[in-house]
XYZ file of C-alpha atoms in Angstrom:
272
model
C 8.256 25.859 61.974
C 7.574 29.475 62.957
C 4.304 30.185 65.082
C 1.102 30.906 63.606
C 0.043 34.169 64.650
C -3.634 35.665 64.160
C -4.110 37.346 60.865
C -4.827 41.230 61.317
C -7.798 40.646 59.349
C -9.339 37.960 61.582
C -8.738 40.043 64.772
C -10.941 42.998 63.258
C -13.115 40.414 62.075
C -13.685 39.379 65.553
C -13.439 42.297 67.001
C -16.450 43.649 64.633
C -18.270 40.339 65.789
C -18.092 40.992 69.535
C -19.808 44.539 69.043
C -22.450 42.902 67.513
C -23.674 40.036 70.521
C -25.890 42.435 71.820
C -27.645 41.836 68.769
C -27.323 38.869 67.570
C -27.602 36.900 70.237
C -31.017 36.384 72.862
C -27.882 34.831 75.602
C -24.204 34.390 75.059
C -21.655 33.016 77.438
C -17.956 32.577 76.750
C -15.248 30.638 79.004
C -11.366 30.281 78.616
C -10.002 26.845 78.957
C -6.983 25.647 80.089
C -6.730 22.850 77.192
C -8.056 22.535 74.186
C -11.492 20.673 73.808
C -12.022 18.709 71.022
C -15.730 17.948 71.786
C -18.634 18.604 73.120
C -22.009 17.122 74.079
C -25.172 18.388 76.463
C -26.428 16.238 79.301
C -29.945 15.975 80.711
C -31.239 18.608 82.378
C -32.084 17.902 85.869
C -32.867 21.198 87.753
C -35.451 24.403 86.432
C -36.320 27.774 87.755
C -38.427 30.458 86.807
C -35.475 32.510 85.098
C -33.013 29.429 84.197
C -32.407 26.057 83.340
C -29.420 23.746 84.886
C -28.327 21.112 82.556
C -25.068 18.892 82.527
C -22.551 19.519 79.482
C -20.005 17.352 78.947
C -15.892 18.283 77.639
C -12.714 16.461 76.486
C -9.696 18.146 77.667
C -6.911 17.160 75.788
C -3.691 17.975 77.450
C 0.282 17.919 76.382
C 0.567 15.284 78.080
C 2.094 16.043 81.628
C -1.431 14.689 83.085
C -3.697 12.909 81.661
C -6.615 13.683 78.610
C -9.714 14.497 80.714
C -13.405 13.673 80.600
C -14.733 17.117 82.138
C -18.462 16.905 83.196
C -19.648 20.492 84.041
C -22.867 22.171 85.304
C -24.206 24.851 82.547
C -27.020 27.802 83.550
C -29.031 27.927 80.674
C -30.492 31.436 80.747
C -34.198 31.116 79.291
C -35.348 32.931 76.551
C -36.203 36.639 76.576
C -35.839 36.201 80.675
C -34.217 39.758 80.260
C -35.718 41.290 77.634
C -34.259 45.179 76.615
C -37.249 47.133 78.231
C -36.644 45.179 81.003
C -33.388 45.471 82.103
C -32.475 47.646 85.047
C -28.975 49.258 85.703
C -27.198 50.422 88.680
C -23.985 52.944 87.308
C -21.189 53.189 90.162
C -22.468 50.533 92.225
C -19.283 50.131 92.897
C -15.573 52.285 93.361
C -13.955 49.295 91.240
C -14.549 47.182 88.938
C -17.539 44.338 90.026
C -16.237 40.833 90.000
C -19.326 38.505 90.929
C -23.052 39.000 90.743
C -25.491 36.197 92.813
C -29.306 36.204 92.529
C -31.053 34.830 95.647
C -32.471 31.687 94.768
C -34.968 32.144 97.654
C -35.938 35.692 97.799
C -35.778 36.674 94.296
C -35.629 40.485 95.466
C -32.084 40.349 96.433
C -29.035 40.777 94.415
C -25.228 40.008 95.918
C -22.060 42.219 94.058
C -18.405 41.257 95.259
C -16.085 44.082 93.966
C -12.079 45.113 93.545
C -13.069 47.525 96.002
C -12.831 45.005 99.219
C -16.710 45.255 99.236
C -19.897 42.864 98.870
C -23.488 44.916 97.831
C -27.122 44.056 98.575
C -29.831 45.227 96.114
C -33.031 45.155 96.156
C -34.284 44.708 92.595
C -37.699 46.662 93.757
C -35.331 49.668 94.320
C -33.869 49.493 90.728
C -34.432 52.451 88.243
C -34.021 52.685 84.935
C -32.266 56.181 85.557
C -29.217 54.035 87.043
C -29.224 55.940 90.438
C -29.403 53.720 93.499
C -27.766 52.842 96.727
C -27.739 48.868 97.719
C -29.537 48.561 100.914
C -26.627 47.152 102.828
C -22.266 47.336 102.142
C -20.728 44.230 103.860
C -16.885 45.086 104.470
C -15.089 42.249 105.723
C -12.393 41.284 103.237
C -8.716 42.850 102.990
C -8.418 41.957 99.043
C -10.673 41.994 96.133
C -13.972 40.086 96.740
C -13.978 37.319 94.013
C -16.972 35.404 94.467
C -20.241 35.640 96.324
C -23.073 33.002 96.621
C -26.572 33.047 98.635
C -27.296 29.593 100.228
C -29.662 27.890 98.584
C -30.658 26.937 102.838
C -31.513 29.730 104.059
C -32.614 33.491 102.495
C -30.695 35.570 104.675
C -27.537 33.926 104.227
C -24.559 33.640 101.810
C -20.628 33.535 101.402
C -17.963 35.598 99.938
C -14.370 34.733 99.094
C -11.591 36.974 97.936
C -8.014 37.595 97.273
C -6.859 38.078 101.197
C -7.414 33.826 101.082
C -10.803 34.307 103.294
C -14.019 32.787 102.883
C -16.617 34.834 105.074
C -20.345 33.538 105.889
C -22.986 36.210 106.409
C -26.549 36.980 107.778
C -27.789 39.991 106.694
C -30.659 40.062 109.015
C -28.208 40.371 111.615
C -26.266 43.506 110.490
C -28.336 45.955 112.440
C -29.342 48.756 110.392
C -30.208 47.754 106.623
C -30.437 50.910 104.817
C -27.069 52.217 104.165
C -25.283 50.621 107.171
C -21.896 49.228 106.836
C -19.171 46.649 108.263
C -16.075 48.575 109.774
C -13.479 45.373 109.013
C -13.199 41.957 110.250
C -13.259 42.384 113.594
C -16.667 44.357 113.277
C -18.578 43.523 110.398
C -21.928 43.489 111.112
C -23.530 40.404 109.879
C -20.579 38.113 109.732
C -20.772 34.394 111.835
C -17.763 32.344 110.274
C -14.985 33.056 108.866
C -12.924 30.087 106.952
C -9.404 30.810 106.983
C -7.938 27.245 105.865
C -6.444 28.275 102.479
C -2.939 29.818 102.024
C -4.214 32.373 98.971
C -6.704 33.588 97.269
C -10.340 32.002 97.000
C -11.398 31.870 93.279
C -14.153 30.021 93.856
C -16.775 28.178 96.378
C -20.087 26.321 96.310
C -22.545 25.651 98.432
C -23.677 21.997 98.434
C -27.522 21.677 98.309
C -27.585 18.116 99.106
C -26.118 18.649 102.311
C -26.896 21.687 104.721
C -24.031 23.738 105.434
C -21.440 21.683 103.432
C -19.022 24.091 101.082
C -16.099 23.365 98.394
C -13.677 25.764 98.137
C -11.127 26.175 96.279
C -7.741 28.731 96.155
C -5.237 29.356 93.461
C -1.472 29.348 95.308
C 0.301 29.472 91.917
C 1.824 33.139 92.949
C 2.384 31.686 96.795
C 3.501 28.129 98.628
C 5.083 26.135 95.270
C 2.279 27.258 93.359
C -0.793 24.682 92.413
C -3.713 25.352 94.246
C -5.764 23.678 97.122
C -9.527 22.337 97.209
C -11.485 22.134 100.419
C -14.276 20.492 101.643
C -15.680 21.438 104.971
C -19.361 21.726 106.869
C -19.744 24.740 109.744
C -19.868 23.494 113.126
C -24.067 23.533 113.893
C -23.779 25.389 117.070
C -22.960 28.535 114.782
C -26.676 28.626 113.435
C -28.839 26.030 115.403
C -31.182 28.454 117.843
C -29.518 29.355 120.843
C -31.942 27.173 123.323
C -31.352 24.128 121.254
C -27.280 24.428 121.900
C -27.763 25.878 125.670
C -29.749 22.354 126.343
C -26.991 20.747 124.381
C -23.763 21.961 126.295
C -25.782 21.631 129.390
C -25.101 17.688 128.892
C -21.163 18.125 129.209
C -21.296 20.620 132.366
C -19.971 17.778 134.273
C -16.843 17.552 131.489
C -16.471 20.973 131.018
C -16.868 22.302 134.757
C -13.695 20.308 135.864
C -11.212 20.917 133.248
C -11.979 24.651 133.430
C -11.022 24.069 137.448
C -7.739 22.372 136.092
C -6.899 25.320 133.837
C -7.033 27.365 136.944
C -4.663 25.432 139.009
């Protein structure tokens, strides 16, 4: 049996169709799976803020067999209604030299907007500082990834801090109150990005994805697709920052001084 192909007729159709979402549609999101889904049924929604709604949603995967059929249960973001009404919306053009891969709204300080682009780079906006004219300059370029930036996500801890991942297999954590200058300051690379605390290095490609875990401070998932690299497949990580990276300095001075005694005689040992 030969192939079904699309009809010509139904790829203008849909074509035509996708033209008109601005229109017909108040939200629309759309998401390529892997295997087909032959149903589909919403959860209960268990989280609300003031421009979304987070609600479980719940997929069959039904595969071909070389693993088994799958019960996926996923987390949707339920834009609300008329949250981003025409009049309303705000553009930036050129925010970036490439194309912009990721977009994160601070769930803390509403005022601040994260962009990861092709161009190696990671954007802070202040929505205050948006025009309608499309002219304006994030406050602050973060430059410390070799590859295109992928994804970027504020912590849902803290206000000043977030993560970025990207092709060059890194996972960087930032604090943008301490990059120095905020208005049109930069990073100069890894080894002098301004703002940068942690770097995770554990995966072997790139970093499609990460989440921070708001049930536990600190705690990330990660996860890398190694198809192209290393027998293909891909690798998910679980991992929580060492605290002396962001407890206050004091607290971790007082700490270490407890293991002077430790510390003070294998240093001597080193020596000899």
């Amino acid at each position: 049996m030969s192939k079904r192909t699309p009809q010509p007729a139904a790829d203008k159709s849909y074509v035509n169709w996708k033209t008109l979402i601005p229109v017909l549609y108040d939200w629309f999101a759309n998401h390529n799976l892997v295997w087909p889904t032959l149903s589909c049924r919403w959860g209960a929604r268990f989280d609300e803020v003031s421009y979304k709604n987070n609600q479980r949603l719940y997929l069959s995967e039904r595969t071909d067999g070389s693993i088994p059929n799958t019960l996926v249960i996923a987390t949707a973001e339920i834009v609300k209604s008329r949250v981003a009404a025409a009049e309303h919306i705000s553009q930036v053009e050129k925010a970036h030299s490439a194309d912009i891969h990721c977009v994160d709204w601070n769930p803390i300080d509403l005022n601040l907007i994260l962009t990861g682009s092709a161009d190696n780079t990671v954007g802070m906006y202040d929505r205050r500082k948006l025009t309608s004219g499309g002219v304006q300059s994030p406050i602050h370029i973060f430059e410390g990834h070799a590859a295109a930036v992928l994804c970027v996500q504020w912590s849902p801890m803290k206000a000043s801090v977030f993560g970025t991942s990207a092709e060059d297999g890194i996972l960087n954590i930032w604090d943008h109150t301490k990059s120095g200058d905020m208005e049109g300051g930069s990073g100069t690379g890894n080894s002098g990005s301004p703002g940068l605390f942690f770097q995770h290095a554990g995966h072997r490609d790139k970093v499609v994805d990460f989440h921070w875990n708001a049930s536990d401070p600190w705690t990330i998932v990660s996860v890398s697709d190694d198809a192209a690299n290393n027998g293909g497949g891909g690798t998910l990580q679980i991992w929580r920052i060492i605290d002396f990276l962001y407890r206050a300095e004091d607290d971790v001075v007082n700490e270490m001084d407890n293991y002077r005694s430790h510390i003070l005689p294998c240093s001597s040992y080193r020596r000899k």
